[in-house]
């Protein structure tokens, strides 16, 4: 038992130090990015469309630097601000002098576009792309979700509390005690005073309980009604919030099982959208077998062509057929609109007056060149605080 407690204590200390070290490293990265943004004109932009594919595919994040127009050259991938419109990031294919010595007229073209942009841009400065990482935009937007930021904040608070929880110190021995052998680790604690081992074990248990609650709470709301599960059920690959763009669809696959429904009954499937600021378009298809990543292994049928889905809570009929039956659907969703808007898609299946719903959340990528420093504000604050906590902890240990 004592060996197990000692091992648990060592594992707990190693885990705490590792988490604090990673948090400190993340804080340093965020601080460095913030300093670069203010001193070197650097910022991040996210690509919602594939106009620069394959060089910079949709969903990429690029590091850009603001420079004078006189420093630009043909072949540079550049972000240009446009009055009253979203910025655009394309490759420069021609440069000519502008109305003033500080201005240039540039013609740009997306690598994936068949022709150049309609008109040249007259600029005095622009943001040149220094590098890019594909797929990172989805991660950044995911971290921008209020649920994710809230979980990070709560987790950081638990970690700091765990790291700085006061440890009990044994009272200094008296002269008489100095002459006698010291108490062993197995000796019982003095009344009203917990041993260091007990305190550490209590911290490990409390942390495990807190982490377990964080893992369990999000799943409590997704459980279907007990009575409905006996007659009809829905399983899907959805869950949480998914980032959408206007080019590459997110495929929401659902299996609706009404095999237990009475004969000569009817299965009704509807889809509705709720939210604001997001514009969703859906294509609904049915397959005779379960959908796979590459598509339908059997025979596919299109139930609805690409059409906007209104986020007004009104149900859109998808399918009606006799029971018993099993239906395999793929709802391909693309999105645009406000990057800070959110939406929820709810699929409802009804058989014999029993209904089951399955939901999935959606948000969209900010347009190319959209503001990005605010996306790092909350993680930077949390990680910087954890980094400071690690430094303070090491200083206290050195005393």
Coordinates of C-alpha atoms in Angstrom, one line a residue:
X1 CA 0.0 0.0 0.0
X2 CA 2.8 2.4 1.0
X3 CA 4.7 1.6 -2.3
X4 CA 1.5 2.3 -4.3
X5 CA 1.0 5.6 -2.6
X6 CA 4.6 6.6 -3.3
X7 CA 4.3 5.7 -6.9
X8 CA 1.0 7.6 -7.2
X9 CA 2.8 10.6 -5.7
X10 CA 5.7 10.4 -8.1
X11 CA 3.3 10.1 -11.1
X12 CA 1.2 13.0 -9.9
X13 CA 4.3 15.2 -9.5
X14 CA 5.6 14.3 -12.9
X15 CA 2.2 14.9 -14.5
X16 CA 1.9 18.3 -12.8
X17 CA 5.4 19.4 -13.8
X18 CA 4.8 18.2 -17.4
X19 CA 1.5 20.1 -17.7
X20 CA 2.9 23.3 -16.2
X21 CA 5.9 23.1 -18.5
X22 CA 3.8 22.6 -21.6
X23 CA 1.5 25.5 -20.5
X24 CA 4.5 27.7 -20.0
X25 CA 5.8 26.9 -23.5
X26 CA 2.4 27.7 -24.9
X27 CA 2.4 30.9 -23.1
X28 CA 5.8 31.9 -24.4
X29 CA 4.6 31.1 -28.0
X30 CA 1.6 33.3 -27.5
X31 CA 3.6 36.1 -26.0
X32 CA 6.1 35.9 -28.9
X33 CA 3.3 36.1 -31.5
X34 CA 1.8 39.1 -29.7
X35 CA 5.2 40.9 -29.7
X36 CA 5.7 40.1 -33.4
X37 CA 2.2 41.4 -34.1
X38 CA 3.0 44.8 -32.5
X39 CA 6.7 45.2 -33.4
X40 CA 7.1 43.5 -36.8
X41 CA 3.7 43.9 -38.4
X42 CA 3.1 40.1 -38.3
X43 CA -0.4 38.6 -38.1
X44 CA -2.3 35.4 -39.0
X45 CA -4.9 35.0 -41.7
X46 CA -7.1 32.1 -42.4
X47 CA -8.2 30.8 -45.8
X48 CA -11.8 29.9 -46.3
X49 CA -11.7 29.3 -50.0
X50 CA -9.3 27.3 -52.2
X51 CA -8.4 30.1 -54.7
X52 CA -4.7 29.6 -53.8
X53 CA -4.8 25.8 -53.9
X54 CA -2.6 23.8 -54.1
X55 CA -0.1 26.3 -52.7
X56 CA -2.4 27.3 -49.8
X57 CA -5.5 25.1 -49.6
X58 CA -8.7 26.1 -47.9
X59 CA -8.5 25.8 -44.1
X60 CA -4.9 26.9 -44.0
X61 CA -3.4 29.6 -41.7
X62 CA -0.7 31.9 -43.1
X63 CA 1.8 34.1 -41.3
X64 CA 1.8 37.5 -43.0
X65 CA 3.9 40.6 -42.5
X66 CA 2.8 44.2 -43.4
X67 CA 5.4 45.8 -45.7
X68 CA 5.5 48.9 -48.0
X69 CA 4.3 48.4 -51.6
X70 CA 7.8 49.3 -52.9
X71 CA 9.2 46.1 -51.3
X72 CA 6.8 43.8 -53.2
X73 CA 7.9 41.7 -56.2
X74 CA 6.2 39.7 -58.9
X75 CA 5.4 36.2 -57.6
X76 CA 4.8 37.3 -54.0
X77 CA 1.6 36.0 -52.4
X78 CA 0.0 39.1 -50.9
X79 CA -3.0 40.1 -48.9
X80 CA -4.6 43.3 -50.0
X81 CA -7.2 45.3 -48.1
X82 CA -10.2 46.5 -50.1
X83 CA -12.4 49.4 -49.0
X84 CA -15.9 48.1 -48.1
X85 CA -15.0 44.5 -49.0
X86 CA -13.1 41.6 -47.4
X87 CA -9.3 41.4 -48.0
X88 CA -8.1 39.2 -50.8
X89 CA -4.9 37.0 -50.8
X90 CA -3.6 36.2 -54.3
X91 CA -0.3 36.0 -56.2
X92 CA 1.2 39.1 -57.8
X93 CA 1.6 38.7 -61.6
X94 CA 2.3 42.3 -62.5
X95 CA 3.5 45.5 -60.9
X96 CA 3.5 49.1 -62.3
X97 CA 4.1 52.5 -60.7
X98 CA 1.2 54.1 -58.9
X99 CA 0.0 57.7 -58.6
X100 CA 2.6 58.5 -56.0
X101 CA 6.2 57.3 -55.4
X102 CA 5.0 55.2 -52.4
X103 CA 2.2 53.5 -54.3
X104 CA 2.1 50.6 -56.7
X105 CA -0.5 49.2 -59.0
X106 CA -0.5 45.4 -58.8
X107 CA -2.4 42.7 -60.7
X108 CA -3.1 39.5 -58.8
X109 CA -4.4 36.1 -59.6
X110 CA -5.3 33.1 -57.5
X111 CA -3.2 30.0 -58.3
X112 CA -6.4 27.9 -58.7
X113 CA -8.3 30.7 -60.7
X114 CA -8.3 30.5 -64.5
X115 CA -7.9 34.3 -64.9
X116 CA -6.5 37.3 -63.1
X117 CA -8.6 39.5 -60.7
X118 CA -10.9 41.9 -62.6
X119 CA -8.9 45.0 -61.9
X120 CA -5.5 46.0 -60.5
X121 CA -5.1 47.2 -57.0
X122 CA -3.5 50.6 -56.1
X123 CA -1.8 50.2 -52.7
X124 CA 0.8 51.8 -50.5
X125 CA 1.3 48.8 -48.3
X126 CA 0.2 45.1 -48.2
X127 CA 0.7 41.9 -46.2
X128 CA 3.1 39.4 -47.7
X129 CA 2.7 35.7 -46.9
X130 CA 5.8 34.4 -45.1
X131 CA 4.6 30.8 -44.6
X132 CA 1.4 28.7 -44.2
X133 CA 0.2 25.6 -42.5
X134 CA -2.7 23.6 -44.0
X135 CA -5.7 22.7 -41.8
X136 CA -4.6 24.9 -38.9
X137 CA -7.6 27.3 -39.4
X138 CA -10.0 24.6 -38.3
X139 CA -8.0 24.1 -35.1
X140 CA -7.9 27.8 -34.3
X141 CA -11.6 28.2 -34.9
X142 CA -12.3 25.2 -32.7
X143 CA -10.3 26.7 -29.9
X144 CA -12.3 29.9 -30.4
X145 CA -15.5 28.0 -29.4
X146 CA -16.9 29.3 -26.0
X147 CA -17.2 25.7 -24.8
X148 CA -13.5 25.0 -25.6
X149 CA -12.3 28.2 -24.1
X150 CA -14.4 27.6 -21.0
X151 CA -13.0 24.1 -20.6
X152 CA -9.4 25.4 -21.0
X153 CA -10.1 28.0 -18.4
X154 CA -11.6 25.6 -15.9
X155 CA -8.8 23.1 -16.5
X156 CA -6.2 25.8 -16.0
X157 CA -7.8 26.8 -12.8
X158 CA -7.7 23.2 -11.5
X159 CA -4.1 22.8 -12.6
X160 CA -3.0 26.0 -10.8
X161 CA -4.9 25.0 -7.7
X162 CA -3.3 21.5 -7.8
X163 CA 0.1 22.9 -8.3
X164 CA -0.1 25.5 -5.5
X165 CA -2.2 23.6 -3.0
X166 CA -0.5 24.2 0.4
X167 CA 1.6 21.3 1.6
X168 CA 1.8 20.5 5.3
X169 CA 5.3 20.8 6.9
X170 CA 6.2 18.7 9.8
X171 CA 7.0 20.8 13.0
X172 CA 10.6 21.3 13.8
X173 CA 11.9 18.6 16.1
X174 CA 12.8 19.5 19.7
X175 CA 16.1 18.8 21.3
X176 CA 14.7 15.6 22.9
X177 CA 13.3 14.5 19.6
X178 CA 16.7 15.1 18.0
X179 CA 18.2 12.4 20.2
X180 CA 15.6 9.8 19.3
X181 CA 15.1 8.1 16.0
X182 CA 12.9 10.1 13.6
X183 CA 9.4 8.8 12.8
X184 CA 9.2 6.5 9.9
X185 CA 7.0 7.2 6.9
X186 CA 4.6 4.6 8.2
X187 CA 4.1 6.3 11.5
X188 CA 0.6 7.7 12.1
X189 CA 0.2 11.4 11.7
X190 CA -0.2 13.6 14.7
X191 CA -3.7 14.5 15.7
X192 CA -5.4 17.1 13.4
X193 CA -2.4 17.2 11.1
X194 CA -2.4 15.3 7.7
X195 CA 0.8 13.9 6.3
X196 CA 2.2 15.2 3.1
X197 CA 1.5 11.8 1.5
X198 CA -2.2 12.1 2.4
X199 CA -2.5 15.6 1.1
X200 CA -0.9 14.6 -2.2
X201 CA -3.1 11.6 -2.5
X202 CA -6.2 13.8 -1.8
X203 CA -5.1 16.2 -4.5
X204 CA -4.7 13.4 -7.0
X205 CA -8.2 12.0 -6.2
X206 CA -9.8 15.5 -6.4
X207 CA -8.1 16.2 -9.7
X208 CA -9.3 12.9 -11.1
X209 CA -12.8 13.6 -10.0
X210 CA -12.8 17.1 -11.5
X211 CA -11.4 15.8 -14.8
X212 CA -13.9 13.0 -14.9
X213 CA -16.8 15.5 -14.4
X214 CA -15.5 17.7 -17.2
X215 CA -15.4 14.6 -19.5
X216 CA -18.8 13.4 -18.5
X217 CA -20.9 16.6 -18.4
X218 CA -20.8 17.3 -22.2
X219 CA -22.2 13.9 -22.9
X220 CA -25.2 14.1 -20.5
X221 CA -27.3 16.2 -22.8
X222 CA -26.8 13.9 -25.9
X223 CA -28.4 10.8 -24.4
X224 CA -31.7 9.9 -26.2
X225 CA -34.9 9.4 -24.3
X226 CA -35.1 5.9 -22.8
X227 CA -38.5 5.2 -24.2
X228 CA -37.6 6.3 -27.7
X229 CA -34.4 4.1 -27.9
X230 CA -36.6 1.0 -27.7
X231 CA -38.4 1.8 -30.9
X232 CA -36.1 4.0 -33.0
X233 CA -32.5 5.1 -32.7
X234 CA -30.1 7.4 -34.5
X235 CA -26.3 7.1 -34.6
X236 CA -24.0 9.5 -36.4
X237 CA -20.5 10.7 -36.8
X238 CA -21.5 14.1 -35.6
X239 CA -21.0 15.7 -32.2
X240 CA -19.7 19.0 -30.9
X241 CA -19.2 22.0 -33.2
X242 CA -17.7 21.5 -36.7
X243 CA -16.0 24.2 -38.8
X244 CA -17.5 24.7 -42.3
X245 CA -16.3 26.5 -45.4
X246 CA -18.0 27.4 -48.7
X247 CA -16.0 24.9 -50.8
X248 CA -15.3 21.7 -48.9
X249 CA -18.5 20.1 -47.4
X250 CA -18.7 18.5 -44.0
X251 CA -20.3 15.1 -44.3
X252 CA -22.8 14.4 -41.5
X253 CA -23.5 10.6 -41.7
X254 CA -26.5 9.2 -39.8
X255 CA -28.0 5.8 -39.4
X256 CA -31.7 5.8 -38.5
X257 CA -32.8 2.4 -37.2
X258 CA -36.6 1.9 -37.1
X259 CA -36.4 -1.9 -37.5
X260 CA -38.3 -2.4 -34.3
X261 CA -41.2 -0.2 -35.4
X262 CA -44.5 -2.0 -36.2
X263 CA -45.3 -3.1 -39.7
X264 CA -47.4 -0.8 -41.9
X265 CA -46.2 2.2 -39.9
X266 CA -44.4 5.3 -41.2
X267 CA -41.0 6.7 -40.6
X268 CA -40.7 10.5 -41.1
X269 CA -37.3 12.2 -41.1
X270 CA -37.0 16.0 -41.0
X271 CA -34.1 18.5 -40.7
X272 CA -34.2 22.0 -39.2
X273 CA -31.6 24.6 -38.5
X274 CA -31.3 27.0 -35.6
X275 CA -28.8 29.9 -35.0
X276 CA -27.8 33.2 -36.4
X277 CA -25.2 34.8 -38.7
X278 CA -24.4 31.6 -40.6
X279 CA -25.6 30.7 -44.1
X280 CA -25.8 26.9 -44.5
X281 CA -26.4 24.9 -47.7
X282 CA -27.1 21.1 -47.6
X283 CA -27.2 18.2 -50.0
X284 CA -29.0 15.1 -48.5
X285 CA -28.4 11.7 -50.0
X286 CA -29.5 8.2 -48.9
X287 CA -27.6 5.0 -49.3
X288 CA -28.7 1.4 -49.2
X289 CA -25.9 0.5 -46.9
X290 CA -23.9 2.5 -44.3
X291 CA -21.9 5.4 -45.7
X292 CA -18.1 5.1 -45.8
X293 CA -15.5 7.7 -46.0
X294 CA -15.1 7.2 -49.8
X295 CA -18.9 7.3 -50.4
X296 CA -21.8 4.9 -50.7
X297 CA -20.8 1.3 -51.1
X298 CA -24.3 0.5 -52.4
X299 CA -26.8 2.5 -54.3
X300 CA -27.1 6.3 -53.5
X301 CA -30.2 8.4 -53.9
X302 CA -30.3 12.2 -53.7
X303 CA -33.1 13.4 -51.5
X304 CA -32.4 17.1 -51.7
X305 CA -30.2 19.2 -54.0
X306 CA -27.9 21.9 -52.7
X307 CA -30.2 24.6 -51.2
X308 CA -29.9 27.1 -48.4
X309 CA -31.1 25.9 -45.0
X310 CA -33.0 28.6 -43.1
X311 CA -32.0 28.8 -39.4
X312 CA -35.6 29.6 -38.3
X313 CA -36.3 26.4 -36.5
X314 CA -38.8 25.2 -39.2
X315 CA -38.6 21.5 -40.1
X316 CA -37.7 20.6 -43.6
X317 CA -39.1 17.2 -44.7
X318 CA -36.4 14.8 -46.0
X319 CA -38.0 11.3 -46.2
X320 CA -41.2 9.4 -45.5
X321 CA -41.3 5.6 -45.9
X322 CA -43.0 2.6 -44.4
X323 CA -41.7 0.8 -41.3
X324 CA -39.9 -1.3 -40.3
X325 CA -36.9 0.2 -42.0
X326 CA -33.3 1.3 -41.6
X327 CA -32.1 4.5 -43.3
X328 CA -28.5 5.6 -44.0
X329 CA -28.2 9.4 -44.7
X330 CA -25.3 11.7 -45.6
X331 CA -26.0 15.4 -45.2
X332 CA -23.2 17.4 -46.9
X333 CA -23.1 20.8 -45.3
X334 CA -21.2 23.9 -46.5
X335 CA -21.3 27.3 -44.9
X336 CA -20.6 31.0 -45.1
X337 CA -21.6 34.2 -43.5
X338 CA -20.5 35.7 -40.2
X339 CA -17.4 33.9 -38.8
X340 CA -18.6 34.5 -35.2
X341 CA -22.1 33.1 -36.0
X342 CA -23.1 29.6 -34.9
X343 CA -25.7 27.2 -36.0
X344 CA -27.2 23.9 -34.9
X345 CA -28.6 21.2 -37.3
X346 CA -31.3 19.0 -35.8
X347 CA -32.4 15.8 -37.5
X348 CA -35.7 14.3 -36.2
X349 CA -36.9 10.8 -36.9
X350 CA -40.5 9.9 -36.0
X351 CA -42.1 6.5 -36.0
X352 CA -45.4 5.6 -34.3
X353 CA -45.5 9.0 -32.6
X354 CA -42.1 8.4 -31.0
X355 CA -39.4 10.9 -32.0
X356 CA -35.6 10.9 -31.6
X357 CA -33.3 13.8 -32.4
X358 CA -29.7 14.0 -33.3
X359 CA -27.9 17.4 -33.4
X360 CA -24.6 18.8 -34.6
X361 CA -23.2 22.3 -34.2
X362 CA -21.6 24.4 -37.0
X363 CA -19.6 27.5 -37.4
X364 CA -17.7 28.9 -40.4
X365 CA -14.2 30.0 -41.2
X366 CA -13.4 33.7 -41.2
X367 CA -12.8 35.0 -44.7
X368 CA -9.3 35.3 -46.0
X369 CA -7.5 38.1 -44.3
X370 CA -10.0 38.3 -41.4
X371 CA -8.8 39.6 -38.0
X372 CA -6.9 37.0 -36.1
X373 CA -5.1 38.5 -33.0
X374 CA -8.3 38.3 -30.9
X375 CA -8.4 34.5 -31.4
X376 CA -5.2 34.2 -29.4
X377 CA -6.2 36.6 -26.6
X378 CA -7.9 34.1 -24.3
X379 CA -5.4 31.2 -24.8
X380 CA -2.6 33.6 -24.4
X381 CA -3.9 34.9 -21.1
X382 CA -4.5 31.4 -19.7
X383 CA -1.2 30.0 -20.8
X384 CA 0.8 33.1 -19.7
X385 CA -0.8 32.8 -16.3
X386 CA 0.3 29.1 -16.1
X387 CA 3.8 30.0 -17.2
X388 CA 4.0 32.6 -14.4
X389 CA 2.7 29.9 -12.0
X390 CA 5.5 27.6 -13.1
X391 CA 8.2 30.2 -12.6
X392 CA 6.8 31.1 -9.1
X393 CA 6.8 27.4 -8.2
X394 CA 10.4 26.9 -9.1
X395 CA 11.5 30.0 -7.2
X396 CA 9.6 28.8 -4.1
X397 CA 11.3 25.5 -4.5
X398 CA 14.8 27.1 -4.6
X399 CA 14.2 28.9 -1.3

